[in-house]
CSV table of C-alpha atoms in Angstrom, one decimal:
chain,number,residue,atom,x,y,z
Y,231,MET,CA,-14.9,66.6,-38.0
Y,232,LEU,CA,-18.0,64.6,-37.6
Y,233,ARG,CA,-18.1,61.8,-35.1
Y,234,PRO,CA,-19.7,58.7,-36.3
Y,235,ARG,CA,-22.9,58.1,-34.4
Y,236,LEU,CA,-22.9,55.0,-32.3
Y,237,LEU,CA,-25.3,52.4,-33.5
Y,238,TRP,CA,-27.1,50.1,-31.2
Y,239,PRO,CA,-27.4,46.6,-32.3
Y,240,VAL,CA,-30.1,46.0,-34.7
Y,241,THR,CA,-32.7,43.7,-33.3
Y,242,ALA,CA,-35.4,41.6,-34.9
Y,243,ALA,CA,-38.0,44.0,-33.5
Y,244,SER,CA,-36.5,47.1,-35.1
Y,245,LEU,CA,-36.3,45.5,-38.5
Y,246,LEU,CA,-39.9,44.5,-38.4
Y,247,THR,CA,-41.1,48.0,-37.2
Y,248,PRO,CA,-42.2,50.5,-39.9
Y,249,PRO,CA,-40.4,53.8,-40.0
Y,250,GLY,CA,-41.6,56.4,-37.5
Y,251,ARG,CA,-43.1,53.9,-35.1
Y,252,THR,CA,-41.8,52.7,-31.8
Y,253,PRO,CA,-41.0,49.1,-31.8
Y,254,PRO,CA,-43.6,47.1,-29.9
Y,255,SER,CA,-42.8,46.0,-26.4
Y,256,LEU,CA,-42.2,42.3,-27.0
Y,257,PRO,CA,-42.4,40.0,-24.0
Y,258,ARG,CA,-39.1,38.9,-22.6
Y,259,CYS,CA,-38.5,35.4,-21.4
Y,260,PRO,CA,-39.9,34.6,-18.0
Y,261,GLY,CA,-37.3,34.4,-15.4
Y,262,CYS,CA,-34.8,36.6,-17.3
Y,263,GLN,CA,-33.7,39.8,-15.7
Y,264,PRO,CA,-35.2,42.9,-17.4
Y,265,CYS,CA,-32.8,45.5,-18.7
Y,266,CYS,CA,-31.7,48.3,-16.5
Y,267,PRO,CA,-34.2,51.2,-16.2
Y,268,ARG,CA,-31.8,53.5,-18.0
Y,269,VAL,CA,-31.9,51.4,-21.1
Y,270,PRO,CA,-35.0,52.1,-23.3
Y,271,LEU,CA,-37.2,49.2,-23.8
Y,272,SER,CA,-36.9,49.5,-27.6
Y,273,ARG,CA,-33.1,49.1,-27.2
Y,274,CYS,CA,-33.3,46.1,-24.8
Y,275,PRO,CA,-32.7,43.1,-27.1
Y,276,LEU,CA,-35.2,40.3,-27.2
Y,277,VAL,CA,-33.7,37.1,-25.9
Y,278,PRO,CA,-35.3,34.0,-27.4
Y,279,LEU,CA,-36.7,31.6,-24.8
Y,280,SER,CA,-34.4,28.9,-26.0
Y,281,ARG,CA,-31.4,31.0,-25.1
Y,282,CYS,CA,-32.7,32.4,-21.8
Y,283,ARG,CA,-30.7,31.7,-18.7
Y,284,PRO,CA,-32.3,32.8,-15.4
Y,285,SER,CA,-30.1,34.7,-12.9
Y,286,ALA,CA,-30.4,34.4,-9.2
Y,287,ALA,CA,-29.0,37.9,-8.6
Y,288,PRO,CA,-30.1,41.2,-10.3
Y,289,SER,CA,-27.8,42.3,-13.1
Y,290,CYS,CA,-27.8,44.8,-15.9
Y,291,ALA,CA,-25.6,42.7,-18.1
Y,292,LEU,CA,-27.2,41.2,-21.1
Y,293,ASP,CA,-26.3,37.6,-21.5
Y,294,PRO,CA,-27.2,36.5,-25.0
Y,295,SER,CA,-24.6,33.8,-24.8
Y,296,PRO,CA,-24.7,31.1,-27.5
Y,297,LEU,CA,-26.2,27.7,-26.8
Y,298,SER,CA,-22.8,26.0,-27.0
Y,299,ARG,CA,-21.7,27.8,-23.9
Y,300,GLN,CA,-24.6,26.7,-21.8
Y,301,PRO,CA,-24.4,23.7,-19.5
Y,302,ASN,CA,-25.8,20.3,-20.4
Y,303,ALA,CA,-29.1,20.5,-22.2
Y,304,PHE,CA,-30.7,18.3,-19.6
Y,305,PRO,CA,-29.1,18.7,-16.2
Y,306,SER,CA,-29.9,16.2,-13.6
Y,307,GLN,CA,-32.9,18.1,-12.2
Y,308,ALA,CA,-34.1,19.7,-15.5
Y,309,GLY,CA,-36.1,16.6,-16.5
Y,310,ARG,CA,-38.1,16.7,-13.3
Y,311,GLN,CA,-38.8,20.4,-13.6
Y,312,ALA,CA,-39.5,20.4,-17.3
Y,313,ARG,CA,-43.3,20.1,-17.1
Y,314,PRO,CA,-43.9,22.7,-14.3
Y,315,ARG,CA,-41.7,25.3,-16.1
Y,316,ARG,CA,-43.5,24.8,-19.4
Y,317,ALA,CA,-46.9,25.4,-17.7
Y,318,GLU,CA,-45.4,28.5,-16.0
Y,319,ARG,CA,-44.2,29.9,-19.3
Y,320,ILE,CA,-47.6,29.4,-20.9
Y,321,ALA,CA,-49.3,31.1,-18.0
Y,322,ARG,CA,-46.9,34.1,-18.1
Y,323,GLY,CA,-46.6,34.5,-21.8
Y,324,GLY,CA,-48.0,37.8,-23.4
Y,325,GLY,CA,-50.8,38.3,-25.9
Y,326,GLY,CA,-51.8,34.7,-25.6
Y,327,ALA,CA,-48.9,33.7,-27.8
Y,328,MET,CA,-47.4,30.4,-26.9
Y,329,ALA,CA,-43.7,30.7,-26.1
Y,330,PRO,CA,-41.3,28.9,-28.4
Y,331,GLN,CA,-40.4,25.4,-27.0
Y,332,ARG,CA,-37.0,23.9,-26.8
Y,333,ARG,CA,-36.6,20.9,-29.1
Y,334,ALA,CA,-35.3,17.9,-27.2
Y,335,LEU,CA,-32.0,16.5,-28.2
Y,336,PRO,CA,-32.1,13.0,-29.7
Y,337,ARG,CA,-31.3,10.2,-27.5
Y,338,GLY,CA,-28.3,8.0,-28.3
Y,339,PRO,CA,-28.5,4.2,-28.6
Y,340,ASP,CA,-27.6,3.8,-24.9
Y,341,SER,CA,-30.5,5.8,-23.7
Y,342,VAL,CA,-32.9,3.8,-21.6
Y,343,GLY,CA,-36.6,4.4,-20.9
Y,344,PRO,CA,-39.1,6.9,-22.3
Y,345,GLY,CA,-38.7,9.5,-19.5
Y,346,PRO,CA,-36.0,12.2,-19.2
Y,347,GLY,CA,-32.6,10.8,-18.7
Y,348,PRO,CA,-29.0,11.2,-19.9
Y,349,GLY,CA,-28.5,11.6,-23.6
Y,350,PRO,CA,-25.5,10.5,-25.6
Y,351,GLY,CA,-23.2,12.5,-23.3
Y,352,ARG,CA,-21.6,11.5,-20.1
Y,353,GLY,CA,-24.7,9.7,-18.8
Y,354,SER,CA,-24.7,7.3,-21.7
Y,355,ARG,CA,-21.0,6.6,-21.2
Y,356,ARG,CA,-21.6,5.9,-17.6
Y,357,HIS,CA,-24.3,3.4,-18.5
Y,358,SER,CA,-22.1,1.7,-21.0
Y,359,SER,CA,-19.1,1.6,-18.6
Y,360,ALA,CA,-21.4,0.2,-15.9
Y,361,ARG,CA,-22.5,-2.6,-18.2
Y,362,LYS,CA,-18.9,-3.3,-19.1
Y,363,GLY,CA,-18.0,-3.5,-15.4
Y,364,ARG,CA,-20.9,-5.9,-14.9
Y,365,SER,CA,-19.8,-8.0,-17.8
Y,366,GLN,CA,-16.3,-8.1,-16.5
Y,367,GLN,CA,-17.5,-9.0,-13.0
Y,368,ASP,CA,-19.9,-11.7,-14.1
Y,369,PRO,CA,-17.2,-14.3,-14.9
Y,370,ARG,CA,-15.6,-13.7,-11.5
Y,371,SER,CA,-18.9,-14.0,-9.7
Y,372,ARG,CA,-19.7,-17.2,-11.6
Y,373,TRP,CA,-16.3,-18.7,-10.7
Y,374,LEU,CA,-16.8,-17.6,-7.0
Y,375,LYS,CA,-20.2,-19.3,-6.9
Y,376,ALA,CA,-18.8,-22.5,-8.5
Y,377,ALA,CA,-16.0,-22.6,-5.9
Y,378,ILE,CA,-18.4,-22.1,-3.0
Y,379,LEU,CA,-20.6,-24.9,-4.4
Y,380,LEU,CA,-17.6,-27.2,-4.8
Y,381,LEU,CA,-16.5,-26.6,-1.2
Y,382,PHE,CA,-20.0,-27.2,0.0
Y,383,LEU,CA,-20.2,-30.5,-1.9
Y,384,CYS,CA,-16.8,-31.6,-0.6
Y,385,ALA,CA,-17.8,-30.8,3.0
Y,386,ALA,CA,-21.0,-32.8,2.6
Y,387,ALA,CA,-19.2,-35.7,1.1
Y,388,GLY,CA,-16.6,-35.7,4.0
Y,389,GLY,CA,-19.4,-35.5,6.6
Y,390,GLY,CA,-21.1,-38.4,4.9
Y,391,LEU,CA,-17.9,-40.5,5.0
Y,392,VAL,CA,-17.5,-39.8,8.7
Y,393,VAL,CA,-21.1,-40.7,9.5
Y,394,TRP,CA,-20.8,-43.9,7.5
Y,395,SER,CA,-17.5,-44.9,9.1
Y,396,ARG,CA,-19.1,-44.4,12.6
Y,397,VAL,CA,-22.1,-46.5,11.5
Y,398,ARG,CA,-19.8,-49.2,10.2
Y,399,THR,CA,-17.8,-49.2,13.5
Y,400,GLN,CA,-21.0,-49.3,15.7
Y,401,ALA,CA,-22.6,-52.0,13.5
Y,402,GLY,CA,-19.4,-54.1,13.4
Y,403,ILE,CA,-19.4,-54.3,9.5
Y,404,PRO,CA,-16.1,-55.8,8.4
Y,405,GLY,CA,-13.8,-53.9,6.1
Y,406,ASP,CA,-13.6,-56.6,3.5
Y,407,GLY,CA,-17.4,-56.7,3.2
Y,408,ILE,CA,-17.8,-60.4,4.1
Y,409,PRO,CA,-21.5,-61.1,4.0
Y,410,GLU,CA,-21.4,-64.0,6.4
Y,411,GLY,CA,-22.8,-63.6,9.9
Y,412,GLY,CA,-26.5,-63.8,9.5
Y,413,ILE,CA,-29.0,-62.1,11.7
Y,414,PRO,CA,-28.7,-62.7,15.5
Y,415,GLY,CA,-31.6,-64.1,17.5
Y,416,ASP,CA,-34.2,-62.3,19.5
Y,417,GLY,CA,-35.0,-59.9,16.7
Y,418,VAL,CA,-32.0,-57.7,17.2
Y,419,SER,CA,-30.1,-56.9,14.0
Y,420,GLU,CA,-26.3,-57.1,14.1
Y,421,GLY,CA,-24.7,-54.0,15.6
Y,422,ALA,CA,-28.1,-52.6,16.5
Y,423,ILE,CA,-29.1,-51.1,19.9
Y,424,PRO,CA,-32.5,-51.1,21.4
Y,425,ALA,CA,-35.0,-48.9,19.6
Y,426,ASP,CA,-35.3,-46.5,22.5
Y,427,GLY,CA,-31.8,-47.0,23.9
Y,428,VAL,CA,-28.6,-45.1,23.9
Y,429,THR,CA,-25.1,-46.2,24.1
Y,430,GLU,CA,-23.1,-45.5,27.3
Y,431,VAL,CA,-19.5,-46.4,28.0
Y,432,LEU,CA,-19.2,-48.2,31.3
Y,433,ALA,CA,-15.4,-48.3,31.1
Y,434,HIS,CA,-13.1,-46.4,28.8
Y,435,ARG,CA,-9.8,-47.8,27.7
Y,436,SER,CA,-8.0,-44.8,29.2
Y,437,ASP,CA,-9.7,-45.2,32.6
Y,438,THR,CA,-7.9,-47.0,35.4
Y,439,LEU,CA,-10.7,-48.5,37.5
Y,440,GLN,CA,-10.2,-49.8,41.0
Y,441,ASP,CA,-13.7,-51.3,41.2
Y,442,LYS,CA,-16.9,-50.4,39.3
Y,443,PHE,CA,-20.1,-52.3,39.9
Y,444,VAL,CA,-23.6,-51.8,38.5
Y,445,GLU,CA,-26.4,-53.8,40.2
Y,446,VAL,CA,-29.3,-55.0,38.1
Y,447,PRO,CA,-32.5,-57.0,38.9
Y,448,CYS,CA,-32.0,-60.8,38.6
Y,449,SER,CA,-33.8,-62.6,35.8
Y,450,GLU,CA,-35.8,-65.9,36.3
Y,451,ASP,CA,-33.2,-68.0,34.4
Y,452,TYR,CA,-31.8,-69.4,37.7
Y,453,GLU,CA,-35.3,-70.7,38.7
Y,454,SER,CA,-35.2,-73.3,35.9
Y,455,HIS,CA,-31.9,-74.8,37.3
Y,456,ARG,CA,-31.0,-76.3,40.7
Y,457,ARG,CA,-30.3,-73.6,43.2
Y,458,PHE,CA,-27.3,-73.8,45.6
Y,459,ALA,CA,-27.7,-71.8,48.8
Y,460,GLY,CA,-25.1,-69.2,49.4
Y,461,CYS,CA,-23.9,-69.3,45.7
Y,462,THR,CA,-26.8,-69.1,43.2
Y,463,PRO,CA,-27.1,-65.4,42.4
Y,464,ARG,CA,-29.6,-63.3,44.4
Y,465,LYS,CA,-27.6,-60.1,43.8
Y,466,CYS,CA,-27.1,-59.6,40.1
Y,467,GLY,CA,-25.1,-57.1,38.1
Y,468,ARG,CA,-21.9,-56.4,36.2
Y,469,GLY,CA,-18.5,-55.1,37.4
Y,470,VAL,CA,-15.2,-53.9,35.9
Y,471,THR,CA,-11.8,-53.7,37.6
Y,472,ASP,CA,-8.2,-52.9,36.6
Y,473,ALA,CA,-6.8,-53.7,40.0
Y,474,VAL,CA,-6.7,-57.6,40.0
Y,475,ILE,CA,-4.3,-58.4,37.1
Y,476,THR,CA,-1.4,-56.2,36.1
Y,477,ARG,CA,-0.5,-55.3,32.5
Y,478,GLU,CA,2.7,-57.3,32.8
Y,479,GLU,CA,0.8,-60.4,33.8
Y,480,ALA,CA,-1.7,-59.9,31.0
Y,481,GLU,CA,1.2,-59.7,28.5
Y,482,ARG,CA,2.7,-62.9,29.8
Y,483,ILE,CA,-0.7,-64.7,29.5
Y,484,ARG,CA,-1.1,-63.3,26.0
Y,485,ARG,CA,2.2,-64.9,24.9
Y,486,ILE,CA,0.8,-68.2,26.2
Y,487,ALA,CA,-2.3,-67.7,24.0
Y,488,GLU,CA,-0.2,-66.8,21.0
Y,489,ARG,CA,2.0,-69.9,21.3
Y,490,GLY,CA,-0.9,-72.2,21.6
Y,491,LEU,CA,-3.0,-70.7,18.8
Y,492,SER,CA,0.0,-70.7,16.5
Y,493,LEU,CA,-0.4,-74.5,16.4
Y,494,GLY,CA,-3.8,-74.1,14.6
Y,495,GLY,CA,-6.3,-71.4,14.1
Y,496,SER,CA,-9.7,-71.0,12.5
Y,497,ASP,CA,-10.2,-70.2,8.8
Y,498,GLY,CA,-12.7,-67.5,10.0
Y,499,GLY,CA,-12.2,-64.5,12.2
Y,500,ALA,CA,-12.4,-66.3,15.6
Y,501,SER,CA,-10.0,-68.9,17.0
Y,502,ILE,CA,-10.2,-70.5,20.5
Y,503,LEU,CA,-7.9,-72.5,22.7
Y,504,ASP,CA,-9.2,-74.3,25.8
Y,505,LEU,CA,-6.3,-75.4,28.0
Y,506,HIS,CA,-8.6,-77.5,30.2
Y,507,SER,CA,-10.2,-79.7,27.5
Y,508,GLY,CA,-7.5,-79.2,24.9
Y,509,ALA,CA,-9.9,-77.9,22.3
Y,510,LEU,CA,-8.1,-75.9,19.5
Y,511,SER,CA,-9.5,-74.3,16.3
Y,512,LEU,CA,-8.0,-75.9,13.2
Y,513,GLY,CA,-9.4,-74.8,9.9
Y,514,LYS,CA,-13.2,-75.3,10.0
Y,515,HIS,CA,-13.0,-77.8,12.8
Y,516,PHE,CA,-11.6,-78.4,16.3
Y,517,VAL,CA,-8.9,-80.8,17.4
Y,518,ASN,CA,-7.7,-82.0,20.8
Y,519,LEU,CA,-4.5,-80.2,21.4
Y,520,TYR,CA,-3.0,-82.8,23.7
Y,521,ARG,CA,-3.9,-85.8,21.5
Y,522,TYR,CA,-3.0,-84.1,18.2
Y,523,PHE,CA,0.5,-82.8,19.3
Y,524,GLY,CA,1.3,-85.3,22.0
Y,525,ASP,CA,4.6,-84.7,23.7
Y,526,LYS,CA,5.3,-81.6,21.7
Y,527,ILE,CA,3.0,-79.7,24.1
Y,528,GLN,CA,5.9,-79.6,26.6
Y,529,ASP,CA,7.9,-77.5,24.2
Y,530,ILE,CA,5.0,-75.1,23.9
Y,531,PHE,CA,3.8,-74.5,27.5
Y,532,THR,CA,6.0,-74.6,30.6
Y,533,GLU,CA,5.1,-75.2,34.2
Y,534,GLU,CA,5.5,-71.5,34.9
Y,535,ASP,CA,2.8,-70.8,32.3
Y,536,PHE,CA,0.3,-73.1,33.9
Y,537,ALA,CA,1.2,-71.7,37.4
Y,538,LEU,CA,0.5,-68.2,36.2
Y,539,TYR,CA,-2.8,-69.2,34.6
Y,540,ARG,CA,-4.0,-70.9,37.9
Y,541,ASP,CA,-3.0,-67.9,39.9
Y,542,VAL,CA,-4.8,-65.4,37.7
Y,543,ARG,CA,-7.9,-67.6,37.7
Y,544,GLN,CA,-8.0,-67.8,41.5
Y,545,ARG,CA,-7.6,-64.0,41.9
Y,546,ILE,CA,-10.6,-63.4,39.6
Y,547,GLN,CA,-12.6,-66.0,41.4
Y,548,GLN,CA,-11.9,-64.3,44.8
Y,549,ARG,CA,-12.9,-60.9,43.4
Y,550,ILE,CA,-16.2,-62.2,42.1
Y,551,ALA,CA,-17.0,-63.9,45.4
Y,552,GLN,CA,-16.2,-60.7,47.3
Y,553,VAL,CA,-18.4,-58.4,45.1
Y,554,PHE,CA,-21.4,-60.8,45.1
Y,555,GLY,CA,-21.2,-61.6,48.8
Y,556,ILE,CA,-20.6,-65.4,48.5
Y,557,SER,CA,-17.8,-67.8,49.5
Y,558,SER,CA,-15.0,-68.3,47.0
Y,559,SER,CA,-14.9,-72.0,47.8
Y,560,ALA,CA,-18.5,-72.3,46.6
Y,561,LEU,CA,-17.5,-71.4,43.1
Y,562,TYR,CA,-16.2,-74.1,40.7
Y,563,LEU,CA,-14.5,-73.6,37.4
Y,564,THR,CA,-16.7,-74.8,34.5
Y,565,LYS,CA,-16.4,-75.2,30.8
Y,566,PRO,CA,-15.8,-73.7,28.3
Y,567,THR,CA,-13.0,-71.6,29.7
Y,568,PHE,CA,-10.8,-70.6,26.8
Y,569,PHE,CA,-8.5,-68.1,25.1
Y,570,SER,CA,-9.9,-66.2,22.1
Y,571,ARG,CA,-8.2,-64.6,19.2
Y,572,MET,CA,-10.4,-62.4,16.9
Y,573,ASN,CA,-9.6,-60.5,13.8
Y,574,SER,CA,-11.5,-58.9,10.8
Y,575,THR,CA,-11.5,-62.1,8.7
Y,576,GLY,CA,-15.0,-63.0,7.6
Y,577,ALA,CA,-16.9,-65.9,9.2
Y,578,LYS,CA,-16.6,-69.3,7.6
Y,579,THR,CA,-18.7,-71.4,10.1
Y,580,THR,CA,-21.2,-70.6,12.8
Y,581,HIS,CA,-18.4,-70.9,15.4
Y,582,ASP,CA,-16.9,-67.7,13.9
Y,583,GLU,CA,-20.0,-65.7,14.4
Y,584,TYR,CA,-19.1,-64.3,17.9
Y,585,TRP,CA,-21.1,-61.1,17.5
Y,586,HIS,CA,-24.5,-62.5,18.2
Y,587,PRO,CA,-26.3,-61.2,21.3
Y,588,HIS,CA,-26.7,-64.1,23.7
Y,589,VAL,CA,-27.2,-65.1,27.4
Y,590,ASP,CA,-24.5,-67.4,28.9
Y,591,LYS,CA,-27.0,-69.2,31.3
Y,592,VAL,CA,-29.2,-70.0,28.3
Y,593,THR,CA,-26.3,-71.1,26.0
Y,594,TYR,CA,-24.4,-72.9,28.8
Y,595,GLY,CA,-26.7,-74.1,31.5
Y,596,SER,CA,-23.8,-74.5,34.0
Y,597,PHE,CA,-22.8,-70.8,34.0
Y,598,ASP,CA,-23.6,-68.8,37.0
Y,599,TYR,CA,-20.8,-66.2,36.9
Y,600,THR,CA,-18.8,-65.1,33.8
Y,601,SER,CA,-15.6,-63.2,33.6
Y,602,LEU,CA,-13.4,-61.9,30.8
Y,603,LEU,CA,-9.7,-61.0,31.1
Y,604,TYR,CA,-8.6,-58.7,28.3
Y,605,LEU,CA,-5.1,-59.2,26.9
Y,606,SER,CA,-4.9,-56.4,24.4
Y,607,ASP,CA,-5.9,-52.7,24.1
Y,608,TYR,CA,-9.0,-51.4,22.2
Y,609,SER,CA,-8.1,-48.7,19.6
Y,610,LYS,CA,-4.4,-49.5,20.0
Y,611,ASP,CA,-4.1,-53.2,19.1
Y,612,PHE,CA,-7.5,-53.5,17.3
Y,613,GLY,CA,-10.5,-51.6,16.3
Y,614,GLY,CA,-14.1,-52.6,17.0
Y,615,GLY,CA,-14.4,-55.7,19.3
Y,616,ARG,CA,-15.9,-53.8,22.3
Y,617,PHE,CA,-18.0,-55.7,24.8
Y,618,VAL,CA,-21.6,-54.5,25.0
Y,619,PHE,CA,-24.3,-55.1,27.7
Y,620,MET,CA,-27.6,-54.8,26.0
Y,621,ASP,CA,-30.3,-53.4,28.4
Y,622,ALA,CA,-33.8,-52.5,27.6
Y,623,ASP,CA,-33.2,-48.7,27.8
Y,624,SER,CA,-29.5,-48.4,27.1
Y,625,ASN,CA,-26.3,-50.2,26.1
Y,626,LYS,CA,-23.3,-50.3,28.5
Y,627,THR,CA,-20.0,-50.7,26.6
Y,628,VAL,CA,-16.7,-51.9,28.0
Y,629,GLU,CA,-13.6,-51.0,26.1
Y,630,PRO,CA,-10.9,-53.7,26.4
Y,631,ARG,CA,-7.6,-52.9,28.1
Y,632,ALA,CA,-4.8,-55.3,28.8
Y,633,GLY,CA,-5.2,-56.6,32.4
Y,634,ARG,CA,-8.8,-55.4,32.7
Y,635,VAL,CA,-11.4,-57.9,34.1
Y,636,SER,CA,-15.1,-57.7,33.3
Y,637,PHE,CA,-17.4,-59.9,35.3
Y,638,PHE,CA,-21.1,-60.4,35.6
Y,639,THR,CA,-23.9,-62.8,36.6
Y,640,SER,CA,-24.7,-65.1,33.7
Y,641,GLY,CA,-28.5,-64.8,33.4
Y,642,SER,CA,-30.7,-62.8,31.0
Y,643,GLU,CA,-30.2,-59.6,33.1
Y,644,ASN,CA,-26.8,-59.4,31.3
Y,645,LEU,CA,-27.7,-60.0,27.6
Y,646,HIS,CA,-24.5,-59.1,25.7
Y,647,ARG,CA,-22.5,-59.3,22.5
Y,648,VAL,CA,-19.1,-58.5,21.1
Y,649,GLU,CA,-18.7,-56.0,18.2
Y,650,ARG,CA,-17.0,-57.3,15.1
Y,651,VAL,CA,-13.3,-56.6,15.0
Y,652,GLN,CA,-12.5,-54.0,12.2
Y,653,TRP,CA,-8.7,-54.2,12.2
Y,654,GLY,CA,-5.9,-55.7,14.3
Y,655,THR,CA,-6.2,-58.7,16.6
Y,656,ARG,CA,-8.1,-58.9,19.9
Y,657,PHE,CA,-6.9,-61.4,22.6
Y,658,ALA,CA,-8.9,-62.3,25.7
Y,659,ILE,CA,-9.6,-65.2,28.0
Y,660,THR,CA,-13.1,-66.2,29.2
Y,661,ILE,CA,-13.2,-67.8,32.7
Y,662,SER,CA,-16.6,-69.0,33.9
Y,663,PHE,CA,-17.8,-70.4,37.2
Y,664,SER,CA,-20.6,-72.6,38.4
Y,665,CYS,CA,-22.3,-73.1,41.8
Y,666,ASP,CA,-22.8,-76.8,40.9
Y,667,PRO,CA,-19.9,-79.0,42.2
Y,668,GLN,CA,-20.7,-81.6,39.5
């Protein structure tokens, strides 16, 4: 029985070779492993360059695997190595014949750029998914930016309101926007401080001061008036004390002021009552309390009220004499000495414009020493209304407190003003002294 002869696979070279001749030795693809030595060259199949797959380790197995089983046509590094490998193939090709080249796969619509890159496979899907991700994130990022911008604008607006409210408080601008008040004298705008000055608090409302005194050089205002030895100021300054009048006494005196001012009151924001002269604010004018109300005054004020008033005035007089080194008997009560009630109502007459900077010795020639007894609390009973000493290099501020006494020499060394009251009602009593017995 004849055994069928095994036939080797017919190759393209064997079909093209005339009978009786040995197939020519065709070049194999560069980088492919040659067939094993035991396999004749004529029977080693020719592997087209387009199907050649280099092997890192020697092997005798022929690997004419189809193109569909090869990895991606353009792996990540294939593009960068394409040009060097093509030059290497041309240099190593036999007979000067140019090796067949691999045709590039067409790029899909998502391909970007002219160079090697991902085709319509996984790379293009990555690009399209990345764009989708960006398109989905863009609305979120826009909303986030809008929210941040809105928060920034709100913070800026809040800061502006805070700054404006502080400016209003320092400038003494009333809440109802009343335009009256004018411009104070001496070229100082209302609520302003010296151009190079700063504001310092001489006495906080929360402080309890035994005695605080600041000495300043005396002005020449006293030279234009008759001098009285042992009384006319030679030591000038300003002091604050909470140890002369108690809060309970201040509350009792405040009730006296409230009862008296209830009989009248200014149409503007400042009302006064002078117990010595009887002057009382009534509308846009003043009336004499004792003449206008006659015997009804006995139902308003009692002897105890007048006794308390005299006692308080004497204690303040003694403290002023002690601080300035003069005799208490050398001081005489002078006019005007009055209760004041201030609120945020706009000014109706010039008498309501209490916020102007002024000098007591210039305004009232008889004043040598001035004192103020506060009958209500700053920031508790009223806002604004602080007392301000206006120096060349700084402003010294006194915050009113019930029972607190502020006193000072009355010349230009103690230029001062009162801030406009923003809310509530401020009560105080001004008690002034002269060295002139007349």
